[in-house]
Short mmCIF file of C-alpha atoms and ligand atoms in Angstrom, two decimals:
data_model
loop_
_atom_site.label_atom_id
_atom_site.label_comp_id
_atom_site.label_asym_id
_atom_site.label_seq_id
_atom_site.Cartn_x
_atom_site.Cartn_y
_atom_site.Cartn_z
CA MET X 26 0.00 0.00 0.00
CA LEU X 27 2.82 2.29 0.84
CA ASN X 28 4.73 1.43 -2.28
CA VAL X 29 2.34 3.30 -4.54
CA GLY X 30 2.78 6.54 -2.65
CA THR X 31 6.45 5.93 -2.25
CA ALA X 32 6.96 5.24 -5.93
CA ARG X 33 5.26 8.55 -6.63
CA LEU X 34 7.74 10.36 -4.42
CA LYS X 35 10.74 8.41 -5.58
CA ALA X 36 10.23 8.44 -9.34
CA GLY X 37 13.72 8.02 -10.76
CA LYS X 38 15.34 7.08 -7.47
CA ASN X 39 16.71 3.79 -6.18
CA GLU X 40 14.66 0.69 -7.07
CA GLU X 41 16.22 -1.39 -4.30
CA ILE X 42 14.92 0.98 -1.65
CA ARG X 43 11.51 0.80 -3.23
CA ASP X 44 11.48 -3.01 -2.92
CA LEU X 45 12.61 -2.81 0.69
CA LEU X 46 9.82 -0.41 1.50
CA GLN X 47 7.31 -2.67 -0.14
CA ALA X 48 8.54 -5.66 1.87
CA ALA X 49 8.43 -3.66 5.11
CA GLU X 50 4.94 -2.47 4.37
CA GLN X 51 3.71 -5.98 3.62
CA SER X 52 4.90 -7.37 6.92
CA ILE X 53 3.32 -4.46 8.79
CA GLN X 54 0.11 -5.12 6.92
CA GLN X 55 0.09 -8.86 7.60
CA ALA X 56 1.04 -8.71 11.25
CA LYS X 57 -1.28 -5.87 12.18
CA GLY X 58 -4.17 -6.73 9.86
CA ILE X 59 -5.01 -9.97 11.64
CA THR X 60 -4.77 -8.47 15.12
CA GLN X 61 -6.97 -5.61 14.09
CA GLN X 62 -9.58 -7.85 12.53
CA LEU X 63 -9.87 -9.81 15.76
CA LEU X 64 -10.05 -6.71 17.91
CA THR X 65 -12.58 -4.93 15.79
CA PHE X 66 -15.36 -7.41 16.36
CA THR X 67 -14.42 -8.67 19.79
CA ARG X 68 -14.19 -5.26 21.45
CA GLY X 69 -16.82 -3.20 19.73
CA GLY X 70 -14.20 -1.15 17.89
CA GLU X 71 -15.33 2.47 18.00
CA PRO X 72 -14.04 3.97 14.72
CA VAL X 73 -11.38 6.69 15.00
CA LYS X 74 -12.61 8.81 12.11
CA THR X 75 -10.88 11.22 9.80
CA SER X 76 -12.08 12.63 6.49
CA MET X 77 -10.23 11.32 3.47
CA ALA X 78 -10.44 10.35 -0.19
CA LEU X 79 -11.33 6.70 -0.83
CA GLN X 80 -9.75 6.20 -4.27
CA PRO X 81 -6.10 5.64 -3.23
CA MET X 82 -7.08 3.33 -0.38
CA ILE X 83 -9.38 1.24 -2.61
CA LYS X 84 -6.75 0.84 -5.33
CA GLU X 85 -3.90 0.00 -3.00
CA SER X 86 -5.96 -2.35 -0.87
CA VAL X 87 -7.45 -4.29 -3.81
CA LYS X 88 -4.12 -4.58 -5.63
CA PHE X 89 -2.50 -5.80 -2.44
CA THR X 90 -5.14 -8.50 -1.93
CA LEU X 91 -5.11 -9.60 -5.59
CA HIS X 92 -1.33 -9.83 -5.73
CA GLY X 93 -0.31 -13.39 -6.71
CA SER X 94 -3.87 -14.48 -7.57
CA LYS X 95 -5.35 -15.12 -11.02
CA ALA X 96 -7.92 -12.36 -10.62
CA LYS X 97 -7.49 -9.03 -12.41
CA SER X 98 -8.68 -5.70 -11.05
CA ARG X 99 -10.58 -2.95 -12.87
CA PHE X 100 -11.40 0.41 -11.36
CA ASP X 101 -13.92 3.10 -12.12
CA LEU X 102 -13.27 5.68 -9.41
CA PRO X 103 -14.19 9.22 -10.46
CA ASP X 104 -11.86 12.07 -9.45
CA ASP X 105 -14.71 14.12 -8.05
CA LEU X 106 -15.73 11.45 -5.53
CA TRP X 107 -16.65 13.07 -2.21
CA PRO X 108 -14.24 12.44 0.66
CA VAL X 109 -15.64 10.19 3.39
CA GLU X 110 -15.62 10.30 7.18
CA ILE X 111 -13.93 7.00 8.10
CA ASP X 112 -11.56 5.04 10.28
CA PRO X 113 -8.94 4.21 7.62
CA GLY X 114 -7.74 1.03 9.34
CA GLN X 115 -11.27 -0.36 9.58
CA ILE X 116 -12.38 0.57 6.06
CA ASN X 117 -9.15 -0.86 4.71
CA GLN X 118 -10.14 -4.08 6.44
CA VAL X 119 -13.60 -3.97 4.82
CA ILE X 120 -12.08 -3.66 1.35
CA ASN X 121 -9.49 -6.37 2.06
CA ASN X 122 -12.15 -8.80 3.28
CA LEU X 123 -14.47 -8.19 0.32
CA ALA X 124 -11.61 -8.44 -2.19
CA LEU X 125 -10.29 -11.60 -0.53
CA ASN X 126 -13.71 -13.28 -0.69
CA ALA X 127 -13.95 -12.30 -4.37
CA VAL X 128 -10.53 -13.79 -5.10
CA GLN X 129 -11.49 -17.00 -3.30
CA ALA X 130 -14.70 -17.18 -5.35
CA MET X 131 -12.70 -16.77 -8.58
CA SER X 132 -10.07 -19.49 -8.19
CA ARG X 133 -10.05 -19.91 -11.97
CA GLY X 134 -9.52 -16.18 -12.48
CA GLY X 135 -11.76 -13.38 -13.65
CA HIS X 136 -12.25 -9.69 -13.11
CA LEU X 137 -12.78 -7.83 -9.89
CA THR X 138 -14.43 -4.54 -10.79
CA VAL X 139 -14.60 -1.73 -8.28
CA THR X 140 -16.77 1.27 -9.05
CA ALA X 141 -17.66 4.22 -6.88
CA ARG X 142 -19.98 7.20 -7.17
CA ASN X 143 -21.54 10.00 -5.17
CA VAL X 144 -25.09 9.38 -4.03
CA THR X 145 -27.56 11.67 -2.26
CA ILE X 146 -30.27 9.90 -0.28
CA GLU X 147 -33.42 12.01 -0.08
CA GLU X 148 -36.14 11.77 2.54
CA GLY X 149 -38.32 8.75 1.64
CA ASP X 150 -35.73 7.30 -0.78
CA GLN X 151 -36.81 3.88 -2.10
CA ARG X 152 -33.24 2.55 -2.36
CA THR X 153 -32.91 2.03 1.34
CA THR X 154 -34.65 2.67 4.60
CA ALA X 155 -31.40 1.82 6.37
CA LEU X 156 -29.70 5.12 5.54
CA GLN X 157 -30.46 8.56 6.93
CA PRO X 158 -31.00 11.21 4.26
CA GLY X 159 -27.68 12.79 3.26
CA ASN X 160 -24.61 12.47 1.04
CA TYR X 161 -22.88 9.13 0.65
CA VAL X 162 -20.18 7.50 -1.42
CA GLU X 163 -21.37 4.23 -2.93
CA VAL X 164 -18.73 1.56 -3.61
CA ALA X 165 -19.55 -1.60 -5.58
CA ILE X 166 -17.17 -4.58 -5.64
CA LYS X 167 -18.18 -7.01 -8.37
CA ASP X 168 -16.63 -10.42 -9.02
CA GLU X 169 -17.09 -13.10 -11.68
CA GLY X 170 -16.91 -15.96 -9.22
CA VAL X 171 -19.05 -18.94 -8.23
CA GLY X 172 -21.86 -16.82 -6.79
CA ILE X 173 -24.02 -17.41 -3.72
CA PRO X 174 -27.12 -19.66 -3.92
CA PRO X 175 -30.34 -17.76 -2.99
CA GLU X 176 -30.97 -20.05 0.01
CA ASN X 177 -27.62 -18.98 1.54
CA ILE X 178 -27.70 -15.27 0.87
CA ASP X 179 -29.46 -14.32 4.12
CA SER X 180 -26.76 -16.08 6.19
CA ILE X 181 -23.55 -14.69 4.75
CA PHE X 182 -23.22 -11.78 7.20
CA ASP X 183 -23.84 -14.04 10.22
CA PRO X 184 -20.86 -14.64 12.52
CA TYR X 185 -19.20 -18.03 11.91
CA TYR X 186 -21.18 -18.68 8.72
CA THR X 187 -18.77 -20.16 6.22
CA THR X 188 -18.83 -22.61 3.32
CA ARG X 189 -15.06 -22.75 3.12
CA GLU X 190 -13.10 -25.62 4.65
CA LYS X 191 -10.67 -23.26 6.38
CA GLY X 192 -13.04 -20.33 6.67
CA THR X 193 -13.76 -18.48 9.90
CA GLY X 194 -17.04 -16.95 8.82
CA LEU X 195 -15.93 -13.71 10.43
CA GLY X 196 -14.95 -11.75 7.32
CA LEU X 197 -18.39 -10.51 6.31
CA PHE X 198 -19.53 -10.22 9.90
CA SER X 199 -16.75 -7.73 10.63
CA VAL X 200 -17.42 -5.97 7.30
CA TYR X 201 -21.06 -5.55 8.30
CA SER X 202 -20.24 -4.32 11.83
CA ILE X 203 -17.68 -1.82 10.61
CA ILE X 204 -19.97 -0.35 7.94
CA GLU X 205 -22.81 -0.12 10.43
CA ARG X 206 -20.62 1.66 12.98
CA HIS X 207 -19.73 4.18 10.28
CA GLY X 208 -23.39 5.02 9.74
CA GLY X 209 -23.31 3.24 6.39
CA TRP X 210 -25.04 0.28 4.81
CA ILE X 211 -24.06 -2.81 2.77
CA THR X 212 -26.07 -4.96 0.42
CA VAL X 213 -25.34 -7.93 -1.84
CA GLU X 214 -26.59 -9.29 -5.16
CA SER X 215 -25.47 -12.61 -6.53
CA GLU X 216 -26.15 -15.11 -9.27
CA VAL X 217 -24.76 -18.65 -9.13
CA ASP X 218 -21.94 -19.18 -11.68
CA LEU X 219 -22.09 -15.56 -12.79
CA GLY X 220 -20.77 -13.67 -9.79
CA THR X 221 -21.46 -11.47 -6.81
CA THR X 222 -21.62 -7.73 -6.19
CA PHE X 223 -21.28 -6.20 -2.74
CA THR X 224 -22.37 -2.55 -2.60
CA PHE X 225 -21.67 -0.40 0.42
CA TYR X 226 -22.39 3.21 1.38
CA LEU X 227 -20.25 5.48 3.55
CA PRO X 228 -21.27 8.95 4.75
CA ALA X 229 -19.54 11.75 2.85
CA ALA X 230 -17.37 14.12 4.90
CA ALA X 231 -18.91 17.47 5.70
CA ASP X 232 -15.92 19.58 4.75
CA GLU X 233 -14.99 18.43 1.25
CA GLU X 234 -12.19 20.87 0.59
CA ALA X 235 -10.30 20.27 3.82
CA ALA X 236 -10.43 16.53 3.26
CA ALA X 237 -9.19 16.73 -0.32
CA ILE X 238 -6.15 18.67 0.85
CA SER X 239 -5.42 16.37 3.78
CA SER X 240 -5.23 13.27 1.56
CA GLU X 241 -2.13 14.55 -0.24
CA ILE X 242 1.37 13.39 0.59
CA LYS X 243 3.51 16.24 1.86
CA GLU X 244 7.26 16.28 2.37
CA GLY X 245 8.64 17.89 5.50
CA SER X 246 11.79 18.26 7.57
CA GLY X 247 12.94 17.87 11.16
CA ARG X 248 14.14 15.22 13.61
CA VAL X 249 11.69 12.51 14.65
CA LEU X 250 12.04 10.03 17.51
CA VAL X 251 10.18 6.76 16.90
CA MET X 252 9.27 4.35 19.70
CA ASP X 253 7.88 0.88 18.89
CA ASP X 254 8.76 -2.55 20.29
CA ASP X 255 8.30 -4.07 16.82
CA ASP X 256 11.52 -3.86 14.77
CA THR X 257 9.65 -4.11 11.50
CA ILE X 258 7.56 -1.08 12.36
CA CYS X 259 10.64 0.87 13.45
CA LEU X 260 12.42 0.05 10.20
CA GLY X 261 9.32 0.77 8.14
CA LEU X 262 8.72 4.09 9.87
CA LYS X 263 12.35 5.07 9.52
CA ALA X 264 12.29 4.36 5.79
CA LEU X 265 8.97 6.10 5.21
CA LEU X 266 9.75 9.16 7.30
CA GLY X 267 13.04 9.31 5.43
CA GLU X 268 11.08 9.35 2.18
CA LEU X 269 9.07 12.28 3.45
CA GLY X 270 12.27 14.17 4.31
CA TYR X 271 12.57 13.60 8.08
CA GLU X 272 15.61 12.47 10.06
CA VAL X 273 14.75 9.51 12.29
CA GLU X 274 16.01 7.74 15.40
CA THR X 275 14.26 4.64 16.75
CA THR X 276 13.80 3.24 20.25
CA ALA X 277 12.07 0.09 21.51
CA ASN X 278 10.25 1.28 24.66
CA GLY X 279 9.16 4.30 26.67
CA GLU X 280 12.18 4.33 28.99
CA GLU X 281 14.60 4.47 26.06
CA ALA X 282 12.54 7.11 24.31
CA ILE X 283 12.51 9.38 27.40
CA GLU X 284 16.28 8.97 27.79
CA ARG X 285 17.03 9.79 24.14
CA TYR X 286 14.57 12.68 24.08
CA GLY X 287 16.17 14.17 27.22
CA GLU X 288 19.73 13.80 25.90
CA ALA X 289 18.83 15.35 22.57
CA LEU X 290 17.00 18.20 24.29
CA LYS X 291 20.25 19.23 26.00
CA SER X 292 22.24 18.95 22.76
CA ASP X 293 22.05 21.23 19.74
CA GLN X 294 19.95 18.61 17.92
CA PRO X 295 16.67 18.23 19.85
CA PHE X 296 13.77 16.21 18.42
CA ASP X 297 11.00 18.09 16.67
CA ALA X 298 8.45 15.31 17.09
CA VAL X 299 7.93 11.82 18.52
CA ILE X 300 5.84 8.90 17.25
CA MET X 301 5.10 6.39 20.00
CA ASP X 302 3.36 3.04 20.09
CA LEU X 303 0.48 3.15 22.57
CA THR X 304 1.35 -0.13 24.31
CA VAL X 305 4.64 -1.98 24.67
CA PRO X 306 4.47 -5.53 26.07
CA GLY X 307 6.67 -5.77 29.17
CA GLY X 308 7.78 -2.13 28.96
CA MET X 309 6.59 1.45 29.13
CA GLY X 310 4.18 2.35 26.33
CA GLY X 311 3.43 5.70 24.75
CA ALA X 312 0.40 6.30 26.96
CA GLU X 313 2.68 6.54 30.01
CA ALA X 314 5.78 7.95 28.28
CA ILE X 315 3.97 11.04 27.00
CA GLY X 316 3.50 12.27 30.59
CA HIS X 317 7.26 12.07 31.26
CA LEU X 318 8.08 13.75 27.96
CA LYS X 319 5.70 16.60 28.80
CA GLU X 320 7.59 17.11 32.07
CA LEU X 321 10.92 17.23 30.22
CA ASP X 322 9.57 19.45 27.46
CA PRO X 323 6.09 20.97 27.73
CA ARG X 324 6.19 21.77 24.02
CA VAL X 325 6.74 18.14 22.90
CA ARG X 326 4.85 17.32 19.68
CA ALA X 327 3.69 13.71 19.79
CA VAL X 328 1.84 11.21 17.60
CA VAL X 329 0.36 8.06 19.13
CA SER X 330 0.31 4.92 16.99
CA SER X 331 -1.60 1.72 17.62
CA GLY X 332 -3.23 -1.29 16.07
CA TYR X 333 -5.89 -1.14 18.76
CA SER X 334 -8.42 1.24 17.31
CA THR X 335 -10.74 0.37 20.21
CA ASP X 336 -8.50 1.82 22.90
CA PRO X 337 -10.19 4.91 24.38
CA ILE X 338 -6.86 6.75 24.25
CA MET X 339 -6.95 6.53 20.44
CA ALA X 340 -10.33 8.25 20.35
CA ASN X 341 -9.40 10.84 23.00
CA TYR X 342 -5.72 11.26 22.11
CA GLN X 343 -5.73 15.03 22.64
CA GLU X 344 -6.69 14.70 26.30
CA TYR X 345 -3.58 12.57 26.80
CA GLY X 346 -1.29 15.15 25.21
CA PHE X 347 -0.94 13.70 21.72
CA GLU X 348 -1.44 15.86 18.67
CA ALA X 349 -2.31 13.13 16.16
CA VAL X 350 -3.07 9.42 15.83
CA LEU X 351 -1.66 6.86 13.45
CA MET X 352 -3.68 3.65 13.10
CA LYS X 353 -1.77 0.53 12.11
CA PRO X 354 -1.76 -0.65 9.43
CA PHE X 355 -1.14 2.78 7.97
CA GLN X 356 -0.28 4.14 4.55
CA LEU X 357 2.23 6.77 3.51
CA ALA X 358 -0.60 9.29 3.19
CA ASP X 359 -1.68 8.63 6.81
CA LEU X 360 1.87 9.15 8.04
CA SER X 361 2.22 12.30 5.97
CA ARG X 362 -1.04 13.64 7.38
CA ALA X 363 -0.01 12.91 10.98
CA MET X 364 3.37 14.58 10.50
CA ASP X 365 1.74 17.56 8.86
CA LEU X 366 -0.59 17.89 11.87
CA VAL X 367 2.26 17.99 14.38
CA LEU X 368 4.91 19.89 12.40
CA GLY X 369 3.11 21.49 9.42
N1 ADP F 413 -17.67 -12.92 -3.28
C1 ADP F 413 -18.24 -14.07 -2.87
N2 ADP F 413 -18.61 -15.03 -3.75
C2 ADP F 413 -19.19 -16.17 -3.33
N3 ADP F 413 -19.43 -16.46 -2.05
C3 ADP F 413 -19.08 -15.57 -1.12
C4 ADP F 413 -18.46 -14.33 -1.47
N4 ADP F 413 -18.24 -13.64 -0.33
C5 ADP F 413 -18.69 -14.39 0.67
N5 ADP F 413 -19.19 -15.57 0.22
C6 ADP F 413 -19.81 -16.64 1.05
O1 ADP F 413 -20.02 -16.13 2.36
C7 ADP F 413 -19.35 -16.94 3.32
C8 ADP F 413 -18.90 -16.07 4.48
O2 ADP F 413 -17.83 -15.22 4.12
P1 ADP F 413 -16.88 -14.64 5.22
O3 ADP F 413 -17.70 -14.04 6.29
O4 ADP F 413 -15.86 -13.76 4.57
O5 ADP F 413 -16.18 -15.91 5.86
P2 ADP F 413 -15.09 -16.90 5.24
O6 ADP F 413 -14.40 -16.19 4.12
O7 ADP F 413 -14.18 -17.18 6.39
O8 ADP F 413 -15.84 -18.10 4.79
C9 ADP F 413 -18.25 -17.63 2.55
O9 ADP F 413 -17.85 -18.83 3.15
C10 ADP F 413 -18.90 -17.84 1.19
O10 ADP F 413 -19.74 -18.96 1.21
MG1 MG F 414 -13.84 -14.19 4.02
#
């Protein structure tokens, strides 16, 4: 997912670095994706929403899921699509789950077509009674797979309903819960042997212009201290922040981060910002470390990162002294946006 944005920034630069970034991003995605899926439906997963454009996320997410399969993707995503008010980690999971199901239904290959358009639901609209009147973005994901028999169609969103030998039956259940929590709606149409189309609606963001600007990738400068117990994330963040123009040092826990921040503060090269993981198993996490950093430097600019979108700190990050949140798995655009919030 990151590689698309990175390639855009790097056009003409080192190909080896590009591959490394892609590998780093994939392991972040795999490790955090599963954890997040489990947490989202087990803990109620209140979305941490931000307004953003859907097109880049849809493309990157679908391409990522289709990679190595026989299915081919097609996109019809208009440029003037309204930005949406979403939790990027959760909606990314929705798209991944739907694309994965489509791939599994098309083991012999076929096309996965993703179209999106702006839709206004009026009072008394016949299309759905499930949606409040207002502006929505409609996304349709259409496959040419085996289809779903009519007698099964009412069960597919049920938890643990699966027809696959190794299935969990939780994919569509979490899709449904996430869309519902976003004030959206999802529906399905299918014909055996012809294919299936899932269509979902997400509320459009109120402030269209602000959202369009915030989805861009911006370069910056300054020194950033990263704290995460996961080496892969540290390496990935270092590479990506480097791409954006920042100088980076990494630490593995809160104690180390406080020590390095303090040392640097006394030197002529203090840190301009910190990005800290919310929780660190067996060590001090960002939630606690931020208090100590504030004592050292009341003007500290901090981003909290986490795969646990359900943690109340992620929804109320400002009360804890953080200036921005970064949900794992994240994309280059998310990182750019967070950095722009703290240093822009
Ligand atoms: N695109 C699709 N084409 C055909 N069948 C599907 C599709 N998506 C979902 N299904 C059916 O719905 C069931 C539930 O899907 P899901 O909740 O993702 O669980 P799982 O993938 O673990 O089986 C699948 O087992 C399959 O029978
Ligand atoms: Mg599934």
